[in-house]
Amino acid sequence: MSEKEPKPVFLRACRRLRVDHTPIWLMRQAGRYMPEYRATRAEHEMLEVIRTPELAAEITLQPIERFGFDAAIIFADILPPLIGMGFDLEFVKGVGPRIKNPIGHPQDVGSLTTPPADVSMPGTLRAIKMVSDELNPRGIPLIGFCGAPFTLASYAIEGGGSRDYTKVKSFIYHEPDAWTMLMNKLVQVQADYLLAQAEAGASALQIFDSWVGLALGAQDYKRYVQPYNTTLFAKVARGGVPVINFSTGTGAYIEEVARCGGDVVGIDWRLPLDEAWHRIGHERSIQGNLDPAALLAPWPELKLRVDDVLARAGGNPGHIFNLGHGIFPQTSVDQVQRLVDYVREMSARRGARAQ
Ligand code: CP3
């Protein structure tokens, strides 16, 4: 498949090429809202699934077979690469991820290791190879991903999810040198991991900075995050596949987020899509931005919100329809199918009118 003029609508939209319908995939599209996912997970722990290529491949394909999304995302998580650096990670049922040995002192950063991805994440790379071998002939791109350095550092320092990010922010303010060293190590490990994913067969890559906007204002973002993200995007651009720059809660400084890099900027639902695109610039593609809670609304209400996202995208080349953040586990599979069918139908009609 030629990189300049790819056929799949998702890859075309990443490059702002004309499409016959707006591509759609959903963050966390393989997950607990699907009965087939719950059935697989009932028999296997989260880390076991991630480490077993056959299981990860099976789960990755579940939403593709059921809904016909325009892209798959490899089933994995942003946190397992931290295990290779020396963190003791577990997924606690009903609680979420926990790191049992979080960073407590600046010296802890010095002892973190930076192994290459083929040593620390062989199962995920193998799963990518298996899924891309299956999906490439069918013209369905596979997205690889990693966590952005700030979001990973927040888990490494807080030891889990956080409400106020006081530990990571205190660390930044008290230990700026150790922060620099930590962010540089994370950039090195994530860049290597993403490039290995592209090599294994991923057709696009997404970097999740899920918590940065909930923690930091614009000044702190520019000083303590932007330089590292900029380096990460520059390194990953060498992989030759489109890169999606996703964050949440960054509406106050989305221009600064976009400036770090990436072919596509992923936005949450808090900003109207047209305003975000104007601020980011139309020479970049945009991904988003239906509120995931809208999928819990009755169809007429959901439809209005989908219409609004499509209207704000205005049929411009470079829109990838997605949620503003991950799908909720209580979402009905019927609503998801209706959403996929409706986005495809409406955007195809809009395209037909434009010609
Ligand atoms: O999108 C996909 O379908 C691919 C799979 C994927 C998962 N995690 C699987 C998962 C992706 C892309 C992620 C990324 C991820 N993981 C992020 C960034 C994306 C985001 O939502 O902002 C973050 C912050 C994490 C960390 C993480 N992993 C949390 C906070 C949790 C617990 C919260 C929850 O939803 O239970 C996880 C566990 C996790 N990762 C689950 C899945 C499907 C749930 C596991 C289960 O109980 O079956």
Short mmCIF file of N, CA and C in Angstrom, two decimals, residues 4 7 12 44 51 78 149 170 177 180 207-208 239 251 267 271 274 288 301 318 322:
data_model
loop_
_atom_site.label_atom_id
_atom_site.label_comp_id
_atom_site.label_asym_id
_atom_site.label_seq_id
_atom_site.Cartn_x
_atom_site.Cartn_y
_atom_site.Cartn_z
N LYS A 4 2.02 7.41 0.26
CA LYS A 4 1.56 8.74 -0.17
C LYS A 4 0.06 8.78 -0.39
N LYS A 7 -5.24 3.77 0.61
CA LYS A 7 -6.65 3.55 0.28
C LYS A 7 -7.59 3.63 1.48
N ARG A 12 -6.34 7.87 4.92
CA ARG A 12 -6.52 9.03 4.04
C ARG A 12 -6.85 10.27 4.88
N HIS A 44 -9.17 -14.78 31.78
CA HIS A 44 -7.76 -14.38 31.75
C HIS A 44 -7.57 -13.01 32.39
N ARG A 51 0.02 -9.98 27.48
CA ARG A 51 1.27 -10.70 27.19
C ARG A 51 1.09 -11.88 26.25
N ILE A 78 -1.37 1.51 28.31
CA ILE A 78 -0.22 2.41 28.31
C ILE A 78 0.79 2.06 29.41
N PRO A 149 4.72 11.00 28.10
CA PRO A 149 5.56 10.99 29.29
C PRO A 149 4.88 11.55 30.56
N SER A 170 4.29 18.21 43.21
CA SER A 170 5.33 18.50 44.21
C SER A 170 6.69 18.04 43.70
N ASP A 177 15.51 18.55 38.37
CA ASP A 177 16.52 17.76 37.66
C ASP A 177 16.10 16.30 37.53
N THR A 180 13.47 16.06 34.87
CA THR A 180 14.07 16.05 33.53
C THR A 180 14.57 14.65 33.19
N ILE A 207 -0.48 8.71 20.67
CA ILE A 207 0.15 8.99 21.96
C ILE A 207 -0.91 9.58 22.88
N PHE A 208 -1.18 8.90 24.00
CA PHE A 208 -2.25 9.30 24.93
C PHE A 208 -1.67 10.16 26.06
N GLY A 239 9.18 7.07 11.90
CA GLY A 239 8.57 5.76 11.61
C GLY A 239 7.81 5.76 10.30
N GLY A 251 -8.11 22.21 26.66
CA GLY A 251 -8.76 23.25 25.86
C GLY A 251 -8.16 24.64 26.08
N ILE A 267 -8.95 15.51 20.21
CA ILE A 267 -9.46 16.45 21.22
C ILE A 267 -10.58 15.78 22.03
N LEU A 271 -14.24 21.00 24.09
CA LEU A 271 -14.09 22.10 23.12
C LEU A 271 -14.96 21.79 21.90
N ASP A 274 -15.13 22.70 15.78
CA ASP A 274 -14.72 23.74 14.82
C ASP A 274 -13.77 24.75 15.46
N GLY A 288 -12.10 13.30 16.81
CA GLY A 288 -13.00 13.48 17.93
C GLY A 288 -14.41 13.71 17.47
N GLU A 301 -31.39 12.10 21.19
CA GLU A 301 -30.43 13.02 21.81
C GLU A 301 -29.02 12.73 21.28
N GLY A 318 -9.79 15.45 6.56
CA GLY A 318 -8.96 15.36 7.76
C GLY A 318 -9.72 15.19 9.05
N ASN A 322 -14.50 10.16 16.40
CA ASN A 322 -14.17 9.35 17.57
C ASN A 322 -14.88 9.97 18.76
#
